[in-house]
mmCIF file of C-alpha atoms in Angstrom:
data_model
loop_
_atom_site.group_PDB
_atom_site.id
_atom_site.type_symbol
_atom_site.label_atom_id
_atom_site.label_comp_id
_atom_site.label_asym_id
_atom_site.label_seq_id
_atom_site.Cartn_x
_atom_site.Cartn_y
_atom_site.Cartn_z
ATOM 1 C CA UNK A 23 -91.248 12.453 50.398
ATOM 2 C CA UNK A 24 -94.224 10.175 50.155
ATOM 3 C CA UNK A 25 -95.289 8.074 47.207
ATOM 4 C CA UNK A 26 -93.573 5.580 44.954
ATOM 5 C CA UNK A 27 -93.314 7.690 41.799
ATOM 6 C CA UNK A 28 -90.511 9.915 43.081
ATOM 7 C CA UNK A 29 -88.415 6.947 44.116
ATOM 8 C CA UNK A 30 -89.001 5.169 40.830
ATOM 9 C CA UNK A 31 -87.533 8.103 38.950
ATOM 10 C CA UNK A 32 -84.724 8.867 41.400
ATOM 11 C CA UNK A 33 -83.516 5.319 41.926
ATOM 12 C CA UNK A 34 -84.356 3.557 38.675
ATOM 13 C CA UNK A 35 -83.728 5.936 35.797
ATOM 14 C CA UNK A 36 -80.159 6.999 35.123
ATOM 15 C CA UNK A 37 -78.463 4.854 37.768
ATOM 16 C CA UNK A 38 -79.432 1.364 36.691
ATOM 17 C CA UNK A 39 -77.585 -1.006 34.428
ATOM 18 C CA UNK A 40 -78.298 0.846 31.199
ATOM 19 C CA UNK A 41 -78.644 4.550 32.034
ATOM 20 C CA UNK A 42 -76.211 7.176 30.755
ATOM 21 C CA UNK A 43 -74.830 7.757 34.257
ATOM 22 C CA UNK A 44 -74.437 4.088 35.102
ATOM 23 C CA UNK A 45 -71.107 2.974 36.586
ATOM 24 C CA UNK A 46 -69.128 0.872 34.152
ATOM 25 C CA UNK A 47 -65.772 0.203 35.830
ATOM 26 C CA UNK A 48 -64.713 -1.084 39.248
ATOM 27 C CA UNK A 49 -63.719 2.442 40.252
ATOM 28 C CA UNK A 50 -67.071 3.888 39.142
ATOM 29 C CA UNK A 51 -69.043 1.191 40.992
ATOM 30 C CA UNK A 52 -66.995 1.934 44.123
ATOM 31 C CA UNK A 53 -67.609 5.661 43.695
ATOM 32 C CA UNK A 54 -71.349 4.928 43.462
ATOM 33 C CA UNK A 55 -71.059 2.802 46.627
ATOM 34 C CA UNK A 56 -69.263 5.583 48.537
ATOM 35 C CA UNK A 57 -71.829 8.210 47.523
ATOM 36 C CA UNK A 58 -74.752 6.044 48.614
ATOM 37 C CA UNK A 59 -72.928 5.139 51.830
ATOM 38 C CA UNK A 60 -72.278 8.811 52.649
ATOM 39 C CA UNK A 61 -75.956 9.581 52.082
ATOM 40 C CA UNK A 62 -77.073 6.800 54.429
ATOM 41 C CA UNK A 63 -74.565 7.870 57.087
ATOM 42 C CA UNK A 64 -75.897 11.400 56.859
ATOM 43 C CA UNK A 65 -79.455 10.171 57.437
ATOM 44 C CA UNK A 66 -78.418 8.101 60.448
ATOM 45 C CA UNK A 67 -76.102 10.673 62.080
ATOM 46 C CA UNK A 68 -76.197 14.375 61.210
ATOM 47 C CA UNK A 69 -79.790 14.278 59.865
ATOM 48 C CA UNK A 70 -81.044 11.751 62.410
ATOM 49 C CA UNK A 71 -83.884 13.962 63.698
ATOM 50 C CA UNK A 72 -85.343 14.474 60.220
ATOM 51 C CA UNK A 73 -84.891 10.774 59.435
ATOM 52 C CA UNK A 74 -86.599 9.759 62.698
ATOM 53 C CA UNK A 75 -89.603 11.983 62.035
ATOM 54 C CA UNK A 76 -90.096 10.702 58.497
ATOM 55 C CA UNK A 77 -90.187 7.067 59.655
ATOM 56 C CA UNK A 78 -93.713 7.343 61.052
ATOM 57 C CA UNK A 79 -95.014 3.878 62.083
ATOM 58 C CA UNK A 80 -98.513 4.979 61.063
ATOM 59 C CA UNK A 81 -97.449 5.186 57.416
ATOM 60 C CA UNK A 82 -97.075 2.320 54.955
ATOM 61 C CA UNK A 83 -93.933 0.228 54.475
ATOM 62 C CA UNK A 84 -91.063 2.708 54.102
ATOM 63 C CA UNK A 85 -87.492 2.258 52.891
ATOM 64 C CA UNK A 86 -84.304 4.288 53.332
ATOM 65 C CA UNK A 87 -82.590 5.041 50.032
ATOM 66 C CA UNK A 88 -79.100 6.441 49.525
ATOM 67 C CA UNK A 89 -78.760 8.104 46.134
ATOM 68 C CA UNK A 90 -75.578 8.131 44.019
ATOM 69 C CA UNK A 91 -75.534 11.934 44.111
ATOM 70 C CA UNK A 92 -75.183 11.946 47.918
ATOM 71 C CA UNK A 93 -78.736 12.582 49.184
ATOM 72 C CA UNK A 94 -80.979 10.243 51.172
ATOM 73 C CA UNK A 95 -84.688 9.635 50.981
ATOM 74 C CA UNK A 96 -87.361 7.824 53.009
ATOM 75 C CA UNK A 97 -90.031 6.568 50.669
ATOM 76 C CA UNK A 98 -92.244 3.702 49.541
ATOM 77 C CA UNK A 99 -90.558 0.947 47.524
ATOM 78 C CA UNK A 100 -90.705 1.077 43.754
ATOM 79 C CA UNK A 101 -93.663 -0.758 42.239
ATOM 80 C CA UNK A 102 -91.681 -2.222 39.366
ATOM 81 C CA UNK A 103 -91.081 -5.987 39.682
ATOM 82 C CA UNK A 104 -88.302 -6.868 39.450
ATOM 83 C CA UNK A 105 -86.872 -3.467 40.395
ATOM 84 C CA UNK A 106 -84.100 -1.819 38.401
ATOM 85 C CA UNK A 107 -81.822 -2.063 41.470
ATOM 86 C CA UNK A 108 -82.037 -4.212 44.618
ATOM 87 C CA UNK A 109 -84.448 -2.675 47.140
ATOM 88 C CA UNK A 110 -83.546 -1.685 50.726
ATOM 89 C CA UNK A 111 -85.176 -3.242 53.799
ATOM 90 C CA UNK A 112 -88.939 -2.763 53.699
ATOM 91 C CA UNK A 113 -90.948 -1.369 56.616
ATOM 92 C CA UNK A 114 -88.128 0.154 58.676
ATOM 93 C CA UNK A 115 -90.662 2.589 60.165
ATOM 94 C CA UNK A 116 -92.743 -0.114 61.903
ATOM 95 C CA UNK A 117 -90.074 -0.901 64.512
ATOM 96 C CA UNK A 118 -89.206 2.731 65.246
ATOM 97 C CA UNK A 119 -91.203 3.050 68.481
ATOM 98 C CA UNK A 120 -90.840 -0.570 69.565
ATOM 99 C CA UNK A 121 -87.202 -0.403 70.684
ATOM 100 C CA UNK A 122 -84.639 2.126 72.014
ATOM 101 C CA UNK A 123 -83.748 4.655 69.341
ATOM 102 C CA UNK A 124 -80.066 3.682 69.214
ATOM 103 C CA UNK A 125 -80.984 0.016 68.718
ATOM 104 C CA UNK A 126 -83.399 0.931 65.946
ATOM 105 C CA UNK A 127 -80.799 3.095 64.196
ATOM 106 C CA UNK A 128 -78.253 0.289 64.467
ATOM 107 C CA UNK A 129 -80.745 -2.163 62.967
ATOM 108 C CA UNK A 130 -81.433 0.171 60.042
ATOM 109 C CA UNK A 131 -77.663 0.613 59.643
ATOM 110 C CA UNK A 132 -77.105 -3.161 59.388
ATOM 111 C CA UNK A 133 -79.767 -3.467 56.678
ATOM 112 C CA UNK A 134 -78.279 -0.428 54.925
ATOM 113 C CA UNK A 135 -74.898 -2.198 54.785
ATOM 114 C CA UNK A 136 -76.561 -5.244 53.230
ATOM 115 C CA UNK A 137 -78.306 -3.062 50.649
ATOM 116 C CA UNK A 138 -75.108 -1.218 49.721
ATOM 117 C CA UNK A 139 -73.331 -4.506 49.043
ATOM 118 C CA UNK A 140 -76.308 -5.803 47.068
ATOM 119 C CA UNK A 141 -76.302 -2.724 44.806
ATOM 120 C CA UNK A 142 -72.528 -2.827 44.295
ATOM 121 C CA UNK A 143 -72.499 -6.495 43.324
ATOM 122 C CA UNK A 144 -75.636 -6.100 41.247
ATOM 123 C CA UNK A 145 -73.555 -3.759 39.089
ATOM 124 C CA UNK A 146 -70.634 -6.202 39.226
ATOM 125 C CA UNK A 147 -72.863 -9.012 37.907
ATOM 126 C CA UNK A 148 -74.587 -6.870 35.299
ATOM 127 C CA UNK A 149 -71.279 -5.508 34.023
ATOM 128 C CA UNK A 150 -69.848 -9.035 34.009
ATOM 129 C CA UNK A 151 -66.864 -8.269 36.200
ATOM 130 C CA UNK A 152 -64.432 -11.161 36.297
ATOM 131 C CA UNK A 153 -63.180 -12.798 39.480
ATOM 132 C CA UNK A 154 -60.288 -10.374 39.934
ATOM 133 C CA UNK A 155 -62.496 -7.315 39.410
ATOM 134 C CA UNK A 156 -65.048 -8.592 41.938
ATOM 135 C CA UNK A 157 -62.278 -9.280 44.411
ATOM 136 C CA UNK A 158 -60.830 -5.810 43.893
ATOM 137 C CA UNK A 159 -64.260 -4.207 44.343
ATOM 138 C CA UNK A 160 -64.847 -6.129 47.558
ATOM 139 C CA UNK A 161 -61.434 -5.129 48.910
ATOM 140 C CA UNK A 162 -62.150 -1.451 48.207
ATOM 141 C CA UNK A 163 -65.525 -1.742 49.935
ATOM 142 C CA UNK A 164 -64.080 -3.718 52.839
ATOM 143 C CA UNK A 165 -61.439 -1.065 53.542
ATOM 144 C CA UNK A 166 -64.199 1.335 54.633
ATOM 145 C CA UNK A 167 -65.934 1.042 58.032
ATOM 146 C CA UNK A 168 -69.469 -0.291 57.700
ATOM 147 C CA UNK A 169 -72.457 1.986 58.229
ATOM 148 C CA UNK A 170 -73.259 -0.026 61.352
ATOM 149 C CA UNK A 171 -69.756 0.468 62.779
ATOM 150 C CA UNK A 172 -69.961 4.233 62.308
ATOM 151 C CA UNK A 173 -73.520 4.589 63.616
ATOM 152 C CA UNK A 174 -72.928 2.365 66.659
ATOM 153 C CA UNK A 175 -69.578 3.983 67.443
ATOM 154 C CA UNK A 176 -67.695 0.708 66.962
ATOM 155 C CA UNK A 177 -65.441 1.770 64.114
ATOM 156 C CA UNK A 178 -62.666 -0.786 63.888
ATOM 157 C CA UNK A 179 -59.068 0.337 63.779
ATOM 158 C CA UNK A 180 -57.377 -0.190 60.414
ATOM 159 C CA UNK A 181 -54.975 -3.117 60.190
ATOM 160 C CA UNK A 182 -51.311 -2.586 61.002
ATOM 161 C CA UNK A 183 -50.510 -2.620 57.312
ATOM 162 C CA UNK A 184 -53.131 0.030 56.662
ATOM 163 C CA UNK A 185 -52.127 2.298 59.551
ATOM 164 C CA UNK A 186 -48.479 2.419 58.520
ATOM 165 C CA UNK A 187 -49.471 4.009 55.211
ATOM 166 C CA UNK A 188 -49.722 7.411 56.932
ATOM 167 C CA UNK A 189 -46.284 8.902 57.729
ATOM 168 C CA UNK A 190 -45.482 9.472 61.390
ATOM 169 C CA UNK A 191 -44.972 13.169 60.646
ATOM 170 C CA UNK A 192 -48.630 13.446 59.647
ATOM 171 C CA UNK A 193 -49.692 11.806 62.893
ATOM 172 C CA UNK A 194 -47.561 14.194 64.926
ATOM 173 C CA UNK A 195 -49.019 17.170 63.140
ATOM 174 C CA UNK A 196 -52.548 16.090 63.971
ATOM 175 C CA UNK A 197 -52.533 17.498 67.488
ATOM 176 C CA UNK A 198 -50.864 20.729 66.445
ATOM 177 C CA UNK A 199 -53.228 21.176 63.511
ATOM 178 C CA UNK A 200 -56.228 20.643 65.734
ATOM 179 C CA UNK A 201 -54.984 22.993 68.417
ATOM 180 C CA UNK A 202 -53.568 25.810 66.301
ATOM 181 C CA UNK A 203 -55.646 26.080 63.145
ATOM 182 C CA UNK A 204 -58.947 24.504 64.088
ATOM 183 C CA UNK A 205 -59.701 26.800 67.083
ATOM 184 C CA UNK A 206 -61.446 24.016 69.036
ATOM 185 C CA UNK A 207 -59.727 24.343 72.390
ATOM 186 C CA UNK A 208 -61.799 22.199 74.755
ATOM 187 C CA UNK A 209 -60.639 18.975 73.111
ATOM 188 C CA UNK A 210 -57.215 19.492 71.590
ATOM 189 C CA UNK A 211 -55.605 16.106 72.092
ATOM 190 C CA UNK A 212 -56.689 12.613 72.972
ATOM 191 C CA UNK A 213 -56.062 11.278 76.497
ATOM 192 C CA UNK A 214 -53.247 9.189 75.012
ATOM 193 C CA UNK A 215 -51.312 12.356 74.221
ATOM 194 C CA UNK A 216 -51.214 13.415 77.878
ATOM 195 C CA UNK A 217 -50.453 9.998 79.264
ATOM 196 C CA UNK A 218 -47.881 8.822 76.721
ATOM 197 C CA UNK A 219 -45.942 11.789 75.421
ATOM 198 C CA UNK A 220 -43.052 9.468 74.644
ATOM 199 C CA UNK A 221 -45.206 6.586 73.448
ATOM 200 C CA UNK A 222 -43.382 6.449 70.099
ATOM 201 C CA UNK A 223 -44.780 4.448 67.213
ATOM 202 C CA UNK A 224 -47.597 2.933 69.255
ATOM 203 C CA UNK A 225 -49.037 6.376 69.969
ATOM 204 C CA UNK A 226 -48.563 7.461 66.360
ATOM 205 C CA UNK A 227 -50.450 4.405 65.136
ATOM 206 C CA UNK A 228 -53.277 5.122 67.582
ATOM 207 C CA UNK A 229 -53.635 8.691 66.399
ATOM 208 C CA UNK A 230 -53.241 7.734 62.755
ATOM 209 C CA UNK A 231 -56.313 5.538 63.082
ATOM 210 C CA UNK A 232 -58.560 8.502 63.934
ATOM 211 C CA UNK A 233 -61.756 8.270 61.885
ATOM 212 C CA UNK A 234 -64.622 10.690 61.502
ATOM 213 C CA UNK A 235 -67.559 9.686 63.709
ATOM 214 C CA UNK A 236 -70.004 10.660 60.954
ATOM 215 C CA UNK A 237 -68.577 9.480 57.626
ATOM 216 C CA UNK A 238 -65.890 7.074 58.885
ATOM 217 C CA UNK A 239 -63.133 8.512 56.675
ATOM 218 C CA UNK A 240 -59.572 9.049 57.898
ATOM 219 C CA UNK A 241 -58.050 12.243 59.290
ATOM 220 C CA UNK A 242 -56.374 14.579 56.781
ATOM 221 C CA UNK A 243 -54.055 17.495 57.582
ATOM 222 C CA UNK A 244 -55.898 20.022 55.444
ATOM 223 C CA UNK A 245 -59.345 19.359 56.946
ATOM 224 C CA UNK A 246 -61.024 21.079 59.886
ATOM 225 C CA UNK A 247 -61.983 18.622 62.627
ATOM 226 C CA UNK A 248 -63.877 19.063 65.900
ATOM 227 C CA UNK A 249 -64.166 16.795 68.939
ATOM 228 C CA UNK A 250 -67.358 16.077 70.887
ATOM 229 C CA UNK A 251 -66.937 16.896 74.586
ATOM 230 C CA UNK A 252 -69.417 14.166 75.520
ATOM 231 C CA UNK A 253 -68.423 11.046 73.550
ATOM 232 C CA UNK A 254 -64.920 12.347 72.646
ATOM 233 C CA UNK A 255 -65.252 11.343 68.991
ATOM 234 C CA UNK A 256 -63.714 13.488 66.247
ATOM 235 C CA UNK A 257 -65.751 14.727 63.295
ATOM 236 C CA UNK A 258 -65.061 16.514 60.027
ATOM 237 C CA UNK A 259 -66.412 20.044 60.435
ATOM 238 C CA UNK A 260 -68.269 19.689 57.142
ATOM 239 C CA UNK A 261 -69.966 16.460 58.328
ATOM 240 C CA UNK A 262 -71.466 18.143 61.402
ATOM 241 C CA UNK A 263 -71.880 21.577 59.762
ATOM 242 C CA UNK A 264 -69.412 23.372 62.051
ATOM 243 C CA UNK A 265 -66.985 25.956 60.646
ATOM 244 C CA UNK A 266 -63.745 27.106 62.321
ATOM 245 C CA UNK A 267 -65.315 30.531 62.923
ATOM 246 C CA UNK A 268 -68.341 28.984 64.602
ATOM 247 C CA UNK A 269 -66.156 26.660 66.686
ATOM 248 C CA UNK A 270 -64.492 29.694 68.306
ATOM 249 C CA UNK A 271 -67.769 30.527 70.062
ATOM 250 C CA UNK A 272 -68.611 26.998 71.239
ATOM 251 C CA UNK A 273 -67.732 26.385 74.886
ATOM 252 C CA UNK A 274 -68.837 22.749 74.927
ATOM 253 C CA UNK A 275 -69.433 20.942 71.642
ATOM 254 C CA UNK A 276 -71.940 18.064 71.495
ATOM 255 C CA UNK A 277 -72.168 15.994 68.314
ATOM 256 C CA UNK A 278 -75.615 15.371 66.747
ATOM 257 C CA UNK A 279 -75.888 11.893 68.295
ATOM 258 C CA UNK A 280 -75.112 13.144 71.814
ATOM 259 C CA UNK A 281 -77.385 16.160 71.409
ATOM 260 C CA UNK A 282 -80.206 13.940 70.247
ATOM 261 C CA UNK A 283 -79.566 11.494 73.100
ATOM 262 C CA UNK A 284 -79.738 14.233 75.719
ATOM 263 C CA UNK A 285 -82.915 15.644 74.171
ATOM 264 C CA UNK A 286 -84.740 12.322 74.416
ATOM 265 C CA UNK A 287 -83.663 11.321 77.931
#
């Protein structure tokens, strides 16, 4: 993954303003945003070891790219000026060994958020979205937790209006789904469940706000989730590469971030 040619092809051709796969509507630009965001989250969470190793401070200025087909890449910036798309932060590798790893990851996450917005509104400008379309695009983007919030563990709770969109019956079924069909027994319910069995709507709203610690998306009944025994965050099984069958044999589950933290202490 070294050299500018590969990035020039992967980032410029086919995903710019005029390629055959270019987004053309608000929904398509948002879909492009979500795919790039998922790729960046993967680099900074589940694939953090590989990402860390590729950001060698001895190499030249490196950037972190999230591709619209869901993969990430650490590479040199494109040589084309101006580039087909806005470029990510340059030289992220230089600060890698100069600060605590979590601080460095958070810094990269902040710049990744800025890049994602730049790409989305580059498309909005190039496609000549009107005021209402730009507003709608921003609202769709703003409804998702930022990369920084997910990486730093500071995912904000959805607004009251947002949290009431999920029926209370779905919230109630969360604990039973996790305990009965997901086979992860060490962390079946949140501490709130034990302390406030009769907590009513307040407890339902709290549970309904559960977000995946890797991708930041909401809980869904038909998805397998697993809880980290260290940081007590919930994750989609697919985001941390854990299947229900594998979970049966795990006595104490540690998410990638906690595993990596322990390894470097």
